């Protein structure tokens, strides 16, 4: 469908296409898409300016019970027809406002992303920040997990899992990707081509431009579908469509998807490398004649990313599971350095094309468990801080990190080793996020408190299955 730009166009589309239901969606604070629906005849032009009420106290990390009323205001240009519901349904992403003041809500992640775009424009540095995420995921056949006073476990299964080469499957055909060799064997070893293509084509039908889809490195059904770069807020909106489509197409096939960064032990985890470039009009501000074809501003932007990376990871790698992926000694990008080819560096400059239009760098630490509005905004704010303050990124790390002598490797800064360490880094280094009122102090404080209470401390209280293997007989 073509992009709808005004409330009138939305109402005309509803009438012309026989839409029966309007589904209103917004992002909660940690990063889960929420929704409620109204009959299509209840949507009026005034709804777009006056909004519809809901209980904000029931949304994680938001309002207290004594100030619970909030408003959703649908955004016309986000409209798309839902491909999964039985009844014709038009979906719109919404902004969140305070009903008393009409002011955009400070903890609405989409509002933070909108402010990040506005802040860059207000500085006169650039018109557009283009974001291109590469989000990986696992497509499993079965998942079971549980935790109680006397037990804790998880069990994952996949018909593609290399661990199933000896299972009786009547018949077991044996085509299962070897560990760390899932990139890119053709079918029958790659058994999920048609499912990924269905996901890809459905996303394109919904207005999300796709560049490629493929199997990823890990056994057990790891995959990646690459979206074409877009401006920051639009890309964060698209990221939510991406997760929604992938999960629901999987469900159609009686499979399940996870965006957990490290669901499998001893095989590759799922990352979300985030490509960034800044543009003014039709000029790519990151293209130049410096290292790897980058401009001086691009180098300063890398300097900002590297300086603030420990704090960035509180938003870009926001789960305790994230740090099962970011482990030194493997391919994971734990080294706070930049390189034009080295994939274990946290910032890489892709060298596939020498065109000025395609010049950008990628921040390789993030993973797909991140709230995209917060993740992309934080990355942009760090890059802008680097440009404004002319932060030197130092020398590139183009050597093979695995061959570096220990004394040289020790000089390369590393990413935080846990979510708690990343949250502590954010507590100590967040002034760059507060510029332009993009992130507010209450957002930073609430994020740290929520994550430590509900995730870091909650995990620390629970025995781990491997602890029994280590300690039961001591």
Coordinates of N, CA and C in Angstrom, one line a residue, residues 182-322:
X182 N 26.7 -22.5 9.5 CA 25.4 -22.3 8.8 C 25.4 -21.2 7.8
X183 N 26.5 -20.6 7.5 CA 26.7 -19.4 6.6 C 27.5 -19.9 5.4
X184 N 26.9 -20.1 4.2 CA 25.6 -20.1 3.6 C 25.2 -21.4 2.9
X185 N 25.2 -22.6 3.4 CA 24.9 -23.7 2.6 C 23.5 -23.7 2.0
X186 N 23.4 -24.2 0.8 CA 22.1 -24.2 0.1 C 21.2 -25.3 0.7
X187 N 19.9 -25.4 0.3 CA 19.1 -26.5 0.7 C 19.6 -27.8 0.1
X188 N 19.4 -28.9 0.8 CA 18.5 -29.2 1.9 C 19.1 -28.8 3.3
X189 N 20.4 -28.5 3.3 CA 21.0 -28.2 4.7 C 20.3 -26.9 5.2
X190 N 20.1 -25.9 4.4 CA 19.3 -24.8 4.7 C 17.8 -25.1 4.5
X191 N 17.1 -25.5 5.5 CA 15.7 -25.9 5.4 C 14.7 -24.8 5.5
X192 N 15.2 -23.5 5.8 CA 14.3 -22.5 6.1 C 14.2 -21.4 5.0
X193 N 14.7 -21.7 3.8 CA 14.6 -20.7 2.8 C 13.2 -20.1 2.5
X194 N 12.3 -21.0 2.4 CA 10.9 -20.5 2.0 C 10.3 -19.7 3.1
X195 N 10.6 -20.1 4.4 CA 10.0 -19.3 5.5 C 10.6 -17.9 5.5
X196 N 11.9 -17.8 5.3 CA 12.6 -16.5 5.3 C 12.1 -15.6 4.1
X197 N 11.9 -16.3 3.0 CA 11.4 -15.5 1.8 C 10.0 -15.0 2.1
X198 N 9.2 -15.8 2.7 CA 7.8 -15.4 3.1 C 7.9 -14.2 4.0
X199 N 8.8 -14.2 5.0 CA 9.0 -13.1 5.9 C 9.4 -11.8 5.1
X200 N 10.4 -12.0 4.2 CA 11.0 -10.9 3.4 C 9.9 -10.3 2.6
X201 N 9.1 -11.1 1.8 CA 8.1 -10.5 0.9 C 7.0 -9.9 1.6
X202 N 6.6 -10.4 2.8 CA 5.6 -9.8 3.6 C 6.0 -8.4 4.1
X203 N 7.3 -8.3 4.6 CA 7.8 -7.0 5.0 C 7.8 -6.0 3.9
X204 N 8.1 -6.5 2.7 CA 8.1 -5.5 1.5 C 6.7 -5.1 1.2
X205 N 5.7 -6.0 1.3 CA 4.3 -5.6 1.1 C 3.9 -4.5 2.1
X206 N 4.5 -4.5 3.3 CA 4.1 -3.6 4.4 C 5.0 -2.3 4.3
X207 N 5.8 -2.2 3.2 CA 6.5 -0.9 3.0 C 7.9 -0.9 3.6
X208 N 8.4 -2.1 4.1 CA 9.8 -2.2 4.6 C 10.7 -2.7 3.6
X209 N 11.6 -1.9 3.1 CA 12.5 -2.3 2.0 C 13.5 -3.3 2.5
X210 N 13.7 -4.4 1.8 CA 14.6 -5.4 2.2 C 15.7 -5.6 1.2
X211 N 16.9 -5.8 1.7 CA 18.1 -5.9 0.8 C 18.4 -7.4 0.6
X212 N 18.3 -8.2 1.6 CA 18.7 -9.7 1.5 C 18.2 -10.5 2.7
X213 N 18.1 -11.8 2.4 CA 17.8 -12.7 3.5 C 18.7 -13.9 3.4
X214 N 19.1 -14.5 4.5 CA 20.0 -15.6 4.4 C 20.1 -16.4 5.8
X215 N 20.6 -17.6 5.7 CA 20.9 -18.3 6.9 C 22.1 -17.7 7.6
X216 N 22.2 -17.8 8.9 CA 23.4 -17.3 9.6 C 24.3 -18.4 10.1
X217 N 25.3 -18.1 10.8 CA 26.4 -19.0 11.1 C 26.0 -20.2 12.0
X218 N 25.2 -19.9 13.0 CA 24.9 -21.0 14.0 C 24.0 -22.1 13.4
X219 N 24.2 -23.3 14.0 CA 23.3 -24.4 13.8 C 22.0 -24.1 14.5
X220 N 20.9 -24.9 14.2 CA 19.7 -24.7 15.0 C 18.8 -23.6 14.4
X221 N 19.0 -23.1 13.2 CA 18.1 -22.2 12.6 C 18.4 -20.7 12.8
X222 N 19.6 -20.3 12.8 CA 19.9 -18.8 12.9 C 19.8 -18.2 11.5
X223 N 19.2 -17.0 11.5 CA 18.9 -16.3 10.3 C 19.1 -14.8 10.4
X224 N 19.1 -14.2 9.2 CA 19.2 -12.7 9.2 C 18.4 -12.2 7.9
X225 N 17.7 -11.1 8.1 CA 17.0 -10.5 7.0 C 17.4 -9.0 7.1
X226 N 18.0 -8.5 6.1 CA 18.6 -7.1 6.2 C 17.6 -6.1 5.5
X227 N 17.3 -5.1 6.3 CA 16.5 -4.0 5.9 C 17.3 -2.9 5.3
X228 N 16.8 -2.2 4.2 CA 17.5 -1.1 3.6 C 17.5 0.1 4.6
X229 N 18.6 0.9 4.7 CA 18.7 2.0 5.7 C 17.5 3.0 5.5
X230 N 17.2 3.6 6.6 CA 16.1 4.6 6.7 C 16.5 5.6 7.7
X231 N 15.8 6.8 7.7 CA 16.0 7.8 8.8 C 15.6 7.1 10.2
X232 N 16.2 7.6 11.2 CA 16.2 7.0 12.5 C 14.8 6.5 13.0
X233 N 13.9 7.4 13.1 CA 12.6 7.1 13.7 C 11.9 6.1 12.8
X234 N 11.9 6.3 11.5 CA 11.3 5.3 10.6 C 11.9 4.0 10.7
X235 N 13.2 3.9 10.9 CA 13.9 2.6 11.0 C 13.5 1.9 12.3
X236 N 13.4 2.7 13.4 CA 12.9 2.1 14.6 C 11.5 1.5 14.5
X237 N 10.6 2.3 13.8 CA 9.3 1.8 13.5 C 9.4 0.5 12.7
X238 N 10.3 0.5 11.7 CA 10.4 -0.7 10.8 C 10.9 -1.9 11.6
X239 N 11.8 -1.6 12.6 CA 12.3 -2.7 13.4 C 11.2 -3.4 14.1
X240 N 10.2 -2.7 14.6 CA 9.1 -3.3 15.3 C 8.3 -4.1 14.3
X241 N 8.1 -3.6 13.1 CA 7.4 -4.4 12.1 C 8.2 -5.7 11.8
X242 N 9.5 -5.6 11.7 CA 10.4 -6.7 11.4 C 10.2 -7.8 12.4
X243 N 10.2 -7.5 13.7 CA 10.1 -8.5 14.7 C 8.7 -9.1 14.7
X244 N 7.7 -8.2 14.5 CA 6.3 -8.7 14.4 C 6.1 -9.7 13.3
X245 N 6.5 -9.3 12.1 CA 6.3 -10.2 11.0 C 7.1 -11.5 11.1
X246 N 8.3 -11.5 11.6 CA 9.1 -12.7 11.7 C 8.5 -13.6 12.7
X247 N 8.1 -13.1 13.9 CA 7.5 -14.0 14.9 C 6.2 -14.6 14.4
X248 N 5.4 -13.8 13.7 CA 4.1 -14.3 13.3 C 4.1 -15.2 12.1
X249 N 5.0 -15.0 11.2 CA 5.2 -16.0 10.1 C 5.7 -17.3 10.6
X250 N 6.7 -17.2 11.6 CA 7.1 -18.5 12.2 C 6.0 -19.2 12.9
X251 N 5.1 -18.5 13.5 CA 4.0 -19.1 14.2 C 3.1 -19.8 13.2
X252 N 2.9 -19.2 12.0 CA 2.1 -19.8 10.9 C 2.6 -21.2 10.6
X253 N 3.9 -21.4 10.7 CA 4.6 -22.7 10.4 C 4.9 -23.5 11.6
X254 N 4.2 -23.2 12.7 CA 4.4 -23.9 14.0 C 5.8 -23.9 14.4
X255 N 6.5 -22.8 14.2 CA 7.8 -22.6 14.7 C 7.8 -21.4 15.6
X256 N 8.9 -21.1 16.3 CA 9.0 -20.0 17.2 C 10.3 -19.3 17.0
X257 N 10.3 -17.9 17.2 CA 11.5 -17.1 16.9 C 11.9 -16.5 18.3
X258 N 13.2 -16.4 18.4 CA 13.7 -15.6 19.6 C 14.8 -14.6 19.1
X259 N 14.7 -13.4 19.6 CA 15.8 -12.4 19.4 C 16.7 -12.3 20.6
X260 N 16.7 -13.3 21.5 CA 17.7 -13.4 22.5 C 19.1 -13.4 21.8
X261 N 20.1 -12.7 22.4 CA 21.4 -12.7 21.7 C 22.1 -14.0 21.9
X262 N 21.9 -14.8 22.9 CA 22.7 -16.0 23.1 C 21.8 -17.1 23.7
X263 N 20.9 -17.7 22.9 CA 20.1 -18.8 23.4 C 20.8 -20.1 23.4
X264 N 21.9 -20.3 22.6 CA 22.6 -21.6 22.5 C 24.0 -21.5 23.0
X265 N 24.4 -22.5 23.8 CA 25.7 -22.6 24.3 C 26.7 -23.0 23.3
X266 N 27.8 -22.4 23.2 CA 28.9 -22.9 22.4 C 28.7 -22.8 20.9
X267 N 27.8 -21.9 20.4 CA 27.6 -21.6 19.0 C 27.4 -20.1 18.9
X268 N 27.4 -19.5 17.7 CA 27.3 -18.1 17.6 C 26.0 -17.5 18.1
X269 N 26.2 -16.3 18.7 CA 25.0 -15.6 19.2 C 24.5 -14.6 18.1
X270 N 23.4 -14.0 18.4 CA 22.7 -13.1 17.5 C 23.0 -11.6 17.8
X271 N 23.6 -10.9 16.8 CA 23.9 -9.5 17.0 C 23.0 -8.6 16.2
X272 N 23.1 -7.3 16.3 CA 22.4 -6.4 15.5 C 23.4 -5.2 15.2
X273 N 24.3 -5.5 14.2 CA 25.2 -4.4 13.8 C 24.4 -3.2 13.3
X274 N 24.7 -2.0 13.8 CA 24.0 -0.9 13.4 C 24.9 0.1 12.5
X275 N 24.5 0.3 11.3 CA 25.2 1.1 10.4 C 24.6 2.6 10.5
X276 N 25.6 3.5 10.5 CA 25.2 4.9 10.7 C 25.9 5.8 9.6
X277 N 25.1 6.7 9.1 CA 25.7 7.8 8.3 C 24.8 9.1 8.5
X278 N 25.5 10.2 8.3 CA 24.8 11.5 8.5 C 24.8 12.2 7.1
X279 N 23.7 12.8 6.8 CA 23.5 13.4 5.5 C 23.0 14.9 5.6
X280 N 23.5 15.7 4.7 CA 22.9 17.1 4.6 C 22.5 17.3 3.1
X281 N 21.2 17.3 2.9 CA 20.7 17.3 1.6 C 21.0 16.0 0.9
X282 N 21.7 16.1 -0.2 CA 22.1 14.9 -0.9 C 23.6 14.5 -0.7
X283 N 24.2 15.1 0.3 CA 25.6 14.9 0.6 C 25.8 14.0 1.8
X284 N 26.5 12.9 1.6 CA 26.9 12.1 2.7 C 28.1 12.7 3.5
X285 N 27.8 13.1 4.7 CA 28.9 13.8 5.4 C 30.0 12.9 6.0
X286 N 29.7 11.6 5.8 CA 30.7 10.6 6.3 C 31.7 10.2 5.2
X287 N 31.5 10.6 4.0 CA 32.4 10.3 2.9 C 33.5 11.3 2.8
X288 N 34.7 10.8 2.6 CA 35.9 11.7 2.5 C 37.1 11.0 2.0
X289 N 38.3 11.6 2.3 CA 39.5 11.1 1.7 C 40.4 10.6 2.8
X290 N 39.9 10.4 4.0 CA 40.7 9.9 5.1 C 40.7 8.4 5.2
X291 N 41.0 7.8 6.4 CA 41.1 6.4 6.6 C 39.8 5.7 6.1
X292 N 40.0 4.7 5.2 CA 38.9 3.9 4.7 C 37.8 4.7 4.0
X293 N 38.3 5.9 3.4 CA 37.3 6.7 2.7 C 36.4 7.5 3.5
X294 N 36.7 7.7 4.8 CA 35.8 8.5 5.7 C 36.3 9.9 5.8
X295 N 35.3 10.8 6.2 CA 35.6 12.2 6.4 C 36.1 12.4 7.8
X296 N 36.5 13.6 8.1 CA 37.0 13.9 9.5 C 35.8 13.8 10.4
X297 N 34.6 14.3 10.0 CA 33.5 14.2 10.9 C 33.1 12.7 11.2
X298 N 33.3 11.9 10.3 CA 33.0 10.4 10.5 C 34.0 9.9 11.6
X299 N 35.3 10.3 11.5 CA 36.3 9.9 12.4 C 36.0 10.4 13.8
X300 N 35.5 11.6 13.9 CA 35.1 12.2 15.2 C 33.9 11.4 15.8
X301 N 33.0 11.1 14.9 CA 31.8 10.3 15.3 C 32.2 9.0 15.9
X302 N 33.2 8.3 15.2 CA 33.7 7.0 15.7 C 34.3 7.3 17.1
X303 N 35.1 8.4 17.3 CA 35.6 8.7 18.6 C 34.6 8.8 19.6
X304 N 33.4 9.4 19.3 CA 32.3 9.5 20.3 C 31.8 8.2 20.6
X305 N 31.6 7.3 19.6 CA 31.1 6.0 19.9 C 32.0 5.2 20.8
X306 N 33.3 5.2 20.5 CA 34.3 4.5 21.3 C 34.4 5.0 22.7
X307 N 34.3 6.3 22.9 CA 34.4 6.9 24.2 C 33.3 6.5 25.1
X308 N 32.1 6.6 24.5 CA 30.9 6.3 25.3 C 30.3 4.9 25.2
X309 N 31.1 4.0 24.5 CA 30.6 2.7 24.3 C 30.1 1.9 25.6
X310 N 30.9 2.0 26.7 CA 30.4 1.3 27.9 C 29.1 1.7 28.3
X311 N 28.8 3.0 28.3 CA 27.5 3.5 28.6 C 26.4 3.2 27.6
X312 N 26.8 3.2 26.3 CA 25.9 2.9 25.2 C 25.3 1.5 25.4
X313 N 26.2 0.6 25.9 CA 25.7 -0.8 25.9 C 24.6 -1.0 26.9
X314 N 24.4 -0.1 27.8 CA 23.2 -0.2 28.7 C 21.9 -0.2 27.9
X315 N 21.9 0.5 26.7 CA 20.8 0.5 25.9 C 20.9 -0.4 24.7
X316 N 22.1 -0.6 24.2 CA 22.3 -1.4 23.0 C 22.4 -2.9 23.2
X317 N 22.9 -3.2 24.4 CA 22.9 -4.7 24.8 C 22.3 -4.7 26.2
X318 N 20.9 -4.6 26.3 CA 20.3 -4.3 27.5 C 19.8 -5.5 28.3
X319 N 20.3 -6.7 28.1 CA 19.8 -7.9 28.8 C 21.0 -8.6 29.5
X320 N 20.8 -9.3 30.5 CA 21.9 -10.1 31.1 C 22.4 -11.1 30.1
X321 N 21.5 -11.6 29.2 CA 21.9 -12.6 28.2 C 22.8 -12.0 27.2
X322 N 22.8 -10.6 27.0 CA 23.6 -9.9 26.0 C 25.1 -10.2 26.2

